[in-house]
Amino acid sequence: MTSSSSPSQDTKRLAHAYPEGLRADALMEEDVAWSYEIDGDRDGDQFDRSERAALRRVVGLSTELEDVTEVEYRQLRLERVVLVGVWTTGTAQDADNSLAELAALAETAGALVLDGVIQRRDKPDAATYIGSGKAAELRDIVIETGVDTVICDGELSPGQLIQLEDVVKVKVIDRTALILDIFAQHAKSREGKAQVALAQMQYMLPRLRGWGQSLSRQMGGGRGGLATRGPGETKIETDRRRIREKMAKMRREIAEMKTGREIKRQERRRNKVPSVAIAGYTNAGKSSLLNRLTGAGVLVENALFATLDPTVRRAETPSGRLYTLADTVGFVRHLPHHLVEAFRSTMEEVGDSDLILHVVDGSHPNPEEQLAAVREVIRDVGATDVPEIVVVNKADAADPLVLQRLLRVEKRSIAVSARTGQGIEELLGLIDNELPRPSVEIEALVPYTHGKLVARAHTEGEVISEEHTAEGTLLKVRVHEELAADLAPYVPVSAG
């Protein structure tokens, strides 16, 4: 059974040109590019991606008699693709939704989707993914539409990739390679670029291919003997060895960056600052929610994986308690395990948090699938014990029946709109109630000469009452044990 989806009409959108292909030489460049201008200070106001990529015309530079008021832009030729899916389980609607998500990923990567086909099978074909007969039909579609690339909705083995390319005679990539390419386009920080590069090398290592002289032997060992004593390495073996060496170097660099992140987390723990992590499906509105809660000004765009680099901001509850809010990388169904492994240090923000805000797109056709996909990754990083609040975002655009269903099924949930501000005050109150509270309640009369203790009570604890007397500041606070020990000498005798 083969079904076709209508061609995409989004031909006017400016997009990055999809790269011609992933090559081993490109993956073995010595270092991931980094610059202070881009990566040194990413906090604060930023433009939407469309504004950052646009040309801004400078008025008054024309040498003509009349100033030109309109600029003609050259339309970029987008890579033309056809999508292929294998429907093994679930309903036909599930298969269509999966292919629709693949189309959104392809457009995010800078491709123009011309067609999509689905093959009904018990399991993907071991040789060509969709079977030899359907592969021949796919070749006819490729010729008819004139596409450059075939994108498969699954992870292909190296053998499937080669044999399907032999039949359709155009480039074939799978879902994993597509997501890796999007990550490579959107990563901006040094850590993000290193993590993407490591994931790409892990993916490409078993898929390296050699042609012609690339398979020839190099001169072997024997210290330069007449005929050499061994067959030596082939070119492809040399490439694999160099990639493994580069991967080892990249892992060391990521481990060093992880150390810096861990030091910051330890500092927050030492100061007893609670942490909240925002997790959720890609394009669910996590960055918009972070901006609404903290005014962070991070990039917001209606696109998949628009932001990859984690952002941590300080926030305050309505009762005055300080906490940190961390925006994490978005998740997607069948997130490549290479990415999960490479971004593990970033995802540890979720596991080390005191509370997870699980953001789900209320306007999505099937938000329950998004919830299940994100929880699978949360389980992989060992964060199942962290309390969770389900934040149903985009409530202004969601179906009221879908909202009611989600709020009924998810016991600890709330509907909000990061765009309009609906439900944000209620969410802040819910965060205040769910964050862990200091365990010790104490009353102390702190001399005015020890103002630092009063300041610590405000930043590290929860001040119940405060009164200024002739002897000092009379505090009634709820604090952690360490600060309680520092305040103990100033507990009034009657209170003790």
Coordinates of C-alpha atoms in Angstrom, one line a residue:
M1 CA 0.0 0.0 0.0
T2 CA 1.5 3.3 -1.0
S3 CA 0.0 6.7 -0.3
S4 CA 1.2 10.2 -1.3
S5 CA 1.1 13.5 0.5
S6 CA 0.5 16.8 -1.3
P7 CA 3.7 18.8 -2.2
S8 CA 4.7 21.5 0.2
Q9 CA 3.8 25.0 -0.8
D10 CA 6.3 26.9 1.4
T11 CA 8.6 27.9 -1.4
K12 CA 9.1 31.5 -0.4
R13 CA 10.8 30.7 2.9
L14 CA 14.5 31.6 3.0
A15 CA 16.4 28.6 4.3
H16 CA 20.0 27.4 4.7
A17 CA 21.1 25.4 1.7
Y18 CA 21.2 21.7 2.7
P19 CA 24.8 20.4 2.5
E20 CA 25.8 18.2 -0.3
G21 CA 26.7 15.4 2.0
L22 CA 28.5 14.4 5.1
R23 CA 32.1 13.6 4.3
A24 CA 34.8 12.1 6.5
D25 CA 37.3 14.9 5.7
A26 CA 34.9 17.5 7.0
L27 CA 34.4 15.6 10.2
M28 CA 38.1 15.4 10.9
E29 CA 38.8 19.1 11.0
E30 CA 41.1 19.8 13.9
D31 CA 38.9 22.0 16.1
V32 CA 35.2 23.1 16.3
A33 CA 35.0 26.7 15.3
W34 CA 34.5 29.1 18.2
S35 CA 34.5 32.8 18.5
Y36 CA 34.0 35.2 21.4
E37 CA 31.6 37.4 19.4
I38 CA 29.2 34.5 18.9
D39 CA 29.8 32.3 21.9
G40 CA 31.3 34.5 24.5
D41 CA 28.2 36.2 25.6
R42 CA 24.9 34.7 24.5
D43 CA 22.8 36.1 27.2
G44 CA 20.4 39.0 26.7
D45 CA 18.3 40.1 23.8
Q46 CA 18.6 38.2 20.6
F47 CA 16.9 38.4 17.2
D48 CA 14.6 35.8 15.7
R49 CA 16.4 33.6 13.3
S50 CA 14.6 35.2 10.3
E51 CA 15.9 38.6 11.4
R52 CA 19.4 37.3 12.0
A53 CA 19.6 35.8 8.5
A54 CA 18.0 38.7 6.7
L55 CA 19.8 41.4 4.8
R56 CA 19.5 44.9 6.2
R57 CA 19.7 47.6 3.7
V58 CA 21.8 50.7 4.5
V59 CA 20.0 53.8 3.2
G60 CA 21.9 56.5 1.4
L61 CA 24.8 54.5 -0.1
S62 CA 23.5 54.5 -3.7
T63 CA 25.5 56.4 -6.3
E64 CA 22.5 56.7 -8.6
L65 CA 20.5 59.9 -8.9
E66 CA 17.4 58.3 -7.4
D67 CA 17.8 56.1 -4.3
V68 CA 16.6 52.6 -4.8
T69 CA 13.8 51.8 -2.4
E70 CA 13.4 48.1 -3.1
V71 CA 16.1 45.4 -3.1
E72 CA 15.5 42.3 -5.3
Y73 CA 16.6 39.2 -3.6
R74 CA 17.9 36.2 -5.4
Q75 CA 15.8 33.2 -4.6
L76 CA 17.9 30.3 -3.2
R77 CA 17.5 26.9 -4.8
L78 CA 16.4 24.7 -2.1
E79 CA 17.2 21.0 -2.1
R80 CA 14.2 19.1 -3.4
V81 CA 13.3 15.9 -1.5
V82 CA 10.8 13.1 -1.3
L83 CA 10.0 11.4 2.0
V84 CA 9.7 7.6 2.5
G85 CA 8.1 6.0 5.6
V86 CA 7.5 2.4 6.6
W87 CA 4.2 1.8 8.5
T88 CA 4.8 -1.1 10.9
T89 CA 2.6 -0.4 13.9
G90 CA -0.2 1.9 15.0
T91 CA -2.9 3.5 12.8
A92 CA -2.6 5.1 9.4
Q93 CA -3.0 8.5 11.1
D94 CA 0.0 7.7 13.3
A95 CA 2.0 6.9 10.1
D96 CA 0.8 10.2 8.5
N97 CA 1.7 12.2 11.6
S98 CA 5.2 10.7 11.7
L99 CA 5.8 11.6 8.0
A100 CA 4.4 15.1 8.6
E101 CA 6.9 15.6 11.4
L102 CA 9.7 14.4 9.0
A103 CA 8.5 17.0 6.5
A104 CA 8.8 19.7 9.1
L105 CA 12.3 18.5 10.0
A106 CA 13.2 18.6 6.3
E107 CA 11.9 22.1 5.9
T108 CA 13.8 23.2 9.0
A109 CA 17.0 21.8 7.4
G110 CA 16.4 23.9 4.3
A111 CA 14.8 21.4 1.9
L112 CA 11.7 21.6 -0.3
V113 CA 9.4 18.6 0.2
L114 CA 7.8 17.5 -3.1
D115 CA 6.2 14.2 -2.2
G116 CA 5.9 11.6 0.5
V117 CA 5.1 7.9 0.3
I118 CA 4.4 5.3 3.0
Q119 CA 4.9 1.5 2.6
R120 CA 2.9 -0.9 4.8
R121 CA 5.1 -3.7 6.1
D122 CA 5.6 -5.9 9.1
K123 CA 9.1 -4.7 9.4
P124 CA 11.5 -2.7 7.2
D125 CA 13.2 -4.6 4.5
A126 CA 16.7 -5.7 5.4
A127 CA 18.2 -4.8 2.0
T128 CA 16.4 -1.7 0.7
Y129 CA 14.2 -0.6 3.7
I130 CA 11.0 -0.6 1.6
G131 CA 11.6 -3.7 -0.6
S132 CA 13.0 -4.1 -4.1
G133 CA 9.6 -3.6 -5.9
K134 CA 8.7 -0.4 -4.0
A135 CA 12.3 0.9 -4.4
A136 CA 11.8 0.6 -8.2
E137 CA 8.5 2.6 -7.8
L138 CA 10.4 5.1 -5.8
R139 CA 12.9 5.5 -8.6
D140 CA 10.0 6.4 -10.9
I141 CA 8.8 9.1 -8.5
V142 CA 12.4 10.5 -8.3
I143 CA 12.6 10.7 -12.1
E144 CA 9.1 12.2 -12.3
T145 CA 9.6 14.9 -9.7
G146 CA 13.3 15.6 -10.3
V147 CA 14.2 15.4 -6.6
D148 CA 17.8 15.5 -5.4
T149 CA 17.4 13.5 -2.2
V150 CA 15.4 10.7 -0.6
I151 CA 14.8 11.0 3.2
C152 CA 13.7 7.8 5.0
D153 CA 11.7 8.0 8.2
G154 CA 13.9 5.7 10.3
E155 CA 17.6 4.9 10.9
L156 CA 19.1 3.0 7.9
S157 CA 21.9 0.5 8.3
P158 CA 24.9 1.1 6.1
G159 CA 23.9 -1.7 3.8
Q160 CA 20.3 -0.4 3.4
L161 CA 21.7 3.1 2.6
I162 CA 24.0 1.8 -0.2
Q163 CA 21.5 -0.5 -1.8
L164 CA 18.7 2.0 -1.8
E165 CA 21.0 4.6 -3.4
D166 CA 22.0 2.1 -6.1
V167 CA 18.3 1.7 -7.0
V168 CA 17.1 5.3 -6.9
K169 CA 20.3 6.8 -8.2
V170 CA 20.1 9.9 -5.9
K171 CA 21.4 10.7 -2.4
V172 CA 19.6 8.8 0.4
I173 CA 19.7 10.0 4.0
D174 CA 17.8 8.8 7.1
R175 CA 16.0 10.6 9.9
T176 CA 19.1 10.5 12.1
A177 CA 21.3 12.2 9.5
L178 CA 18.6 14.9 9.0
I179 CA 18.3 15.7 12.7
L180 CA 22.1 15.8 13.0
D181 CA 22.3 18.3 10.1
I182 CA 19.7 20.5 11.8
F183 CA 21.7 20.4 15.0
A184 CA 24.9 21.3 13.1
Q185 CA 23.1 24.4 11.6
H186 CA 21.6 25.6 14.9
A187 CA 24.4 25.0 17.5
K188 CA 26.0 28.2 18.5
S189 CA 28.0 27.7 21.7
R190 CA 31.3 25.9 21.8
E191 CA 29.9 23.1 23.9
G192 CA 26.9 22.7 21.5
K193 CA 29.1 22.5 18.5
A194 CA 31.4 20.0 20.1
Q195 CA 28.5 17.8 21.1
V196 CA 27.0 17.9 17.6
A197 CA 30.4 17.1 16.0
L198 CA 30.9 14.1 18.3
A199 CA 27.4 12.8 17.4
Q200 CA 28.1 13.2 13.7
M201 CA 31.3 11.3 13.9
Q202 CA 29.7 8.5 15.8
Y203 CA 27.0 8.3 13.1
M204 CA 29.4 8.4 10.2
L205 CA 32.1 6.0 11.5
P206 CA 30.3 2.8 10.4
R207 CA 29.0 4.4 7.2
L208 CA 32.3 5.5 5.6
R209 CA 32.7 4.3 2.1
G210 CA 35.7 4.2 -0.3
W211 CA 35.8 4.3 -4.1
G212 CA 38.6 3.2 -6.4
Q213 CA 42.0 4.1 -5.1
S214 CA 40.5 4.9 -1.7
L215 CA 40.6 1.1 -1.1
S216 CA 44.2 0.7 -2.2
R217 CA 46.8 -0.4 0.4
Q218 CA 49.4 1.9 1.9
M219 CA 53.0 0.7 2.2
G220 CA 53.1 -1.7 5.1
G221 CA 55.5 -2.3 8.0
G222 CA 58.9 -3.9 7.9
R223 CA 60.8 -0.6 8.4
G224 CA 60.8 0.2 4.6
G225 CA 61.9 -3.2 3.4
L226 CA 62.0 -4.1 -0.3
A227 CA 58.5 -5.5 -0.6
T228 CA 57.3 -4.5 2.9
R229 CA 56.3 -7.2 5.3
G230 CA 52.5 -6.5 5.6
P231 CA 49.5 -5.3 3.6
G232 CA 49.3 -2.0 5.5
E233 CA 46.1 0.0 6.0
T234 CA 43.6 0.9 3.3
K235 CA 42.6 4.5 3.0
I236 CA 39.2 3.8 4.6
E237 CA 40.9 2.2 7.6
T238 CA 43.1 5.3 7.9
D239 CA 40.0 7.5 7.9
R240 CA 38.3 5.4 10.5
R241 CA 41.4 5.5 12.8
R242 CA 41.6 9.3 12.4
I243 CA 37.9 9.7 13.2
R244 CA 38.3 7.5 16.3
E245 CA 41.3 9.7 17.5
K246 CA 39.2 12.9 16.8
M247 CA 36.3 11.4 18.8
A248 CA 38.5 10.7 21.7
K249 CA 39.8 14.3 21.7
M250 CA 36.2 15.6 21.4
R251 CA 35.1 13.5 24.4
R252 CA 37.9 14.9 26.5
E253 CA 36.9 18.5 25.5
I254 CA 33.3 17.9 26.4
A255 CA 34.3 16.3 29.7
E256 CA 36.3 19.5 30.5
M257 CA 33.2 21.6 29.6
K258 CA 31.1 19.3 31.8
T259 CA 33.4 20.1 34.7
G260 CA 32.7 23.8 34.4
R261 CA 29.0 23.1 34.3
E262 CA 29.3 20.9 37.4
I263 CA 31.2 23.5 39.3
K264 CA 28.3 26.0 38.7
R265 CA 25.8 23.4 39.8
Q266 CA 27.8 22.7 43.0
E267 CA 27.9 26.5 43.7
R268 CA 24.1 26.6 43.4
R269 CA 23.8 23.6 45.7
R270 CA 26.1 25.2 48.2
N271 CA 24.0 28.3 48.3
K272 CA 20.9 26.1 48.6
V273 CA 19.3 27.7 45.5
P274 CA 16.5 25.4 44.1
S275 CA 16.6 24.6 40.4
V276 CA 13.9 24.1 37.8
A277 CA 14.5 22.5 34.4
I278 CA 12.2 23.2 31.4
A279 CA 12.0 20.1 29.3
G280 CA 9.7 19.2 26.4
Y281 CA 9.2 18.4 22.8
T282 CA 10.8 20.6 20.2
N283 CA 8.8 23.6 19.2
A284 CA 6.5 23.2 22.3
G285 CA 7.4 26.8 23.4
K286 CA 10.1 26.2 26.0
S287 CA 12.2 29.3 25.1
S288 CA 9.0 31.4 25.0
L289 CA 8.1 30.2 28.4
L290 CA 11.6 31.0 29.8
N291 CA 11.3 34.5 28.3
R292 CA 7.9 35.0 29.8
L293 CA 9.0 33.8 33.3
T294 CA 12.4 35.5 33.4
G295 CA 12.7 38.0 30.6
A296 CA 15.7 36.1 29.3
G297 CA 15.4 37.2 25.7
V298 CA 16.6 34.0 24.1
L299 CA 15.9 33.1 20.5
V300 CA 12.3 32.2 19.7
E301 CA 11.1 30.8 16.4
N302 CA 8.3 28.6 15.1
A303 CA 10.7 25.9 13.9
L304 CA 12.0 22.6 15.2
F305 CA 15.2 22.7 17.3
A306 CA 15.5 26.5 17.0
T307 CA 17.5 26.7 20.2
L308 CA 20.0 24.0 21.2
D309 CA 22.3 25.8 23.7
P310 CA 21.1 25.5 27.3
T311 CA 20.2 28.8 29.1
V312 CA 20.1 29.2 32.9
R313 CA 18.4 32.2 34.5
R314 CA 17.7 33.3 38.0
A315 CA 14.0 33.8 38.9
E316 CA 12.0 34.6 42.0
T317 CA 8.8 33.1 43.3
P318 CA 5.8 35.3 44.3
S319 CA 6.8 34.7 47.9
G320 CA 10.3 36.0 47.2
R321 CA 12.3 32.7 47.1
L322 CA 15.1 32.6 44.5
Y323 CA 15.5 29.7 42.1
T324 CA 17.2 29.0 38.8
L325 CA 15.3 28.1 35.6
A326 CA 17.2 26.1 32.9
D327 CA 16.0 25.8 29.3
T328 CA 17.2 22.4 27.8
V329 CA 17.4 21.0 24.3
G330 CA 14.1 19.9 22.7
F331 CA 13.3 16.3 22.2
V332 CA 11.6 14.5 19.3
R333 CA 10.3 11.0 18.6
H334 CA 13.1 8.5 17.9
L335 CA 15.8 11.0 19.0
P336 CA 19.0 9.5 17.7
H337 CA 20.9 7.8 20.5
H338 CA 24.1 9.5 19.2
L339 CA 22.6 12.8 20.2
V340 CA 21.3 11.5 23.6
E341 CA 24.8 10.3 24.4
A342 CA 26.6 13.5 23.1
F343 CA 24.2 15.9 24.9
R344 CA 24.1 13.8 28.1
S345 CA 26.1 16.5 30.0
T346 CA 23.5 19.1 28.9
M347 CA 20.6 16.9 29.8
E348 CA 22.0 16.3 33.3
E349 CA 20.5 19.7 34.1
V350 CA 17.2 17.9 34.1
G351 CA 18.4 15.1 36.4
D352 CA 19.9 17.4 38.9
S353 CA 17.0 19.8 39.1
D354 CA 14.5 20.0 42.0
L355 CA 11.5 20.3 39.6
I356 CA 10.8 19.7 35.9
L357 CA 8.4 21.9 33.9
H358 CA 7.4 19.4 31.2
V359 CA 6.1 21.7 28.4
V360 CA 3.8 20.2 25.8
D361 CA 2.2 21.8 22.7
G362 CA -1.5 21.9 23.4
S363 CA -2.3 22.7 19.8
H364 CA -0.5 19.6 18.5
P365 CA -2.8 16.9 16.9
N366 CA -1.4 14.3 19.4
P367 CA 0.1 15.8 22.5
E368 CA 0.1 12.5 24.3
E369 CA 2.8 11.2 21.9
Q370 CA 4.9 14.2 22.7
L371 CA 4.6 13.5 26.4
A372 CA 5.6 9.8 26.0
A373 CA 8.6 10.7 23.8
V374 CA 10.0 13.2 26.3
R375 CA 9.5 11.0 29.2
E376 CA 11.4 8.2 27.5
V377 CA 14.4 10.5 27.2
I378 CA 14.0 11.7 30.8
R379 CA 14.0 8.1 31.9
D380 CA 17.2 7.5 29.9
V381 CA 19.0 10.3 31.8
G382 CA 17.9 9.0 35.1
A383 CA 15.5 11.8 36.1
T384 CA 12.4 9.8 36.9
D385 CA 12.4 10.7 40.6
V386 CA 12.3 14.4 40.0
P387 CA 8.8 16.0 40.6
E388 CA 7.1 17.0 37.3
I389 CA 4.6 19.7 36.4
V390 CA 3.0 19.3 32.9
V391 CA 2.7 22.8 31.4
V392 CA 0.2 22.7 28.4
N393 CA 1.4 25.6 26.3
K394 CA -0.3 27.4 23.5
A395 CA -3.6 27.2 25.3
D396 CA -4.8 30.2 23.2
A397 CA -4.6 28.1 20.0
A398 CA -5.5 24.7 21.4
D399 CA -8.7 22.8 21.1
P400 CA -10.6 23.2 24.4
L401 CA -11.5 19.5 24.4
V402 CA -7.9 18.5 24.0
L403 CA -7.0 20.9 26.9
Q404 CA -9.7 19.3 29.1
R405 CA -8.5 15.8 28.3
L406 CA -4.8 16.6 29.1
L407 CA -5.7 18.4 32.4
R408 CA -7.9 15.5 33.4
V409 CA -5.3 12.8 32.6
E410 CA -2.3 14.6 34.0
K411 CA -3.0 15.2 37.6
R412 CA -0.2 17.9 38.1
S413 CA -0.8 20.0 35.1
I414 CA -1.7 23.6 34.1
A415 CA -2.7 25.3 30.8
V416 CA -0.8 28.4 29.9
S417 CA 0.0 30.6 26.9
A418 CA 3.6 32.0 26.8
R419 CA 2.5 34.3 24.0
T420 CA -0.4 36.0 25.7
G421 CA 0.6 35.4 29.4
Q422 CA -2.5 33.3 30.2
G423 CA -2.0 31.2 33.2
I424 CA 1.6 32.4 34.0
E425 CA 0.7 33.8 37.4
E426 CA -0.9 30.5 38.4
L427 CA 2.2 28.7 37.1
L428 CA 4.5 30.8 39.3
G429 CA 2.3 30.0 42.3
L430 CA 2.5 26.3 41.5
I431 CA 6.3 26.4 41.2
D432 CA 6.4 28.2 44.6
N433 CA 4.4 25.4 46.2
E434 CA 6.3 22.5 44.5
L435 CA 9.8 23.7 45.2
P436 CA 11.5 22.1 48.2
R437 CA 11.3 24.3 51.3
P438 CA 14.0 24.7 54.0
S439 CA 13.6 22.1 56.7
V440 CA 14.4 24.2 59.9
E441 CA 12.2 27.0 61.3
I442 CA 14.1 29.3 63.6
E443 CA 13.7 32.6 65.4
A444 CA 16.8 34.7 65.9
L445 CA 17.7 38.2 67.1
V446 CA 20.6 39.1 64.8
P447 CA 22.8 42.1 65.8
Y448 CA 23.1 44.9 63.3
T449 CA 26.8 44.1 63.0
H450 CA 26.0 40.8 61.5
G451 CA 24.0 42.0 58.5
K452 CA 25.4 39.2 56.3
L453 CA 23.4 36.6 58.2
V454 CA 20.2 38.6 57.5
A455 CA 21.1 38.8 53.8
R456 CA 21.8 35.0 53.7
A457 CA 18.4 34.4 55.4
H458 CA 16.7 36.3 52.5
T459 CA 18.7 34.6 49.7
E460 CA 19.0 31.1 51.1
G461 CA 15.9 30.7 53.2
E462 CA 12.3 31.8 53.5
V463 CA 11.6 34.8 55.7
I464 CA 8.3 34.4 57.6
S465 CA 8.6 37.7 59.6
E466 CA 11.2 40.4 60.2
E467 CA 11.2 43.1 62.8
H468 CA 13.8 45.8 63.6
T469 CA 14.4 46.3 67.3
A470 CA 16.9 48.3 69.4
E471 CA 19.1 45.2 69.8
G472 CA 19.0 44.0 66.3
T473 CA 16.9 42.3 63.6
L474 CA 14.4 39.8 64.9
L475 CA 13.9 37.2 62.2
K476 CA 11.5 34.3 62.0
V477 CA 12.8 32.2 59.1
R478 CA 12.7 28.7 57.6
V479 CA 16.3 27.8 56.6
H480 CA 18.5 24.8 55.9
E481 CA 20.5 23.2 58.6
E482 CA 23.8 24.9 57.8
L483 CA 22.4 28.4 58.1
A484 CA 20.3 27.3 61.1
A485 CA 23.6 26.4 62.9
D486 CA 25.0 29.9 62.1
L487 CA 21.9 31.6 63.5
A488 CA 21.7 29.4 66.6
P489 CA 23.9 31.7 68.8
Y490 CA 21.4 34.5 68.3
V491 CA 18.3 32.6 69.3
P492 CA 16.6 34.4 72.2
V493 CA 16.7 32.5 75.5
S494 CA 12.9 32.5 75.8
A495 CA 12.6 31.1 72.2
G496 CA 15.3 28.5 72.9

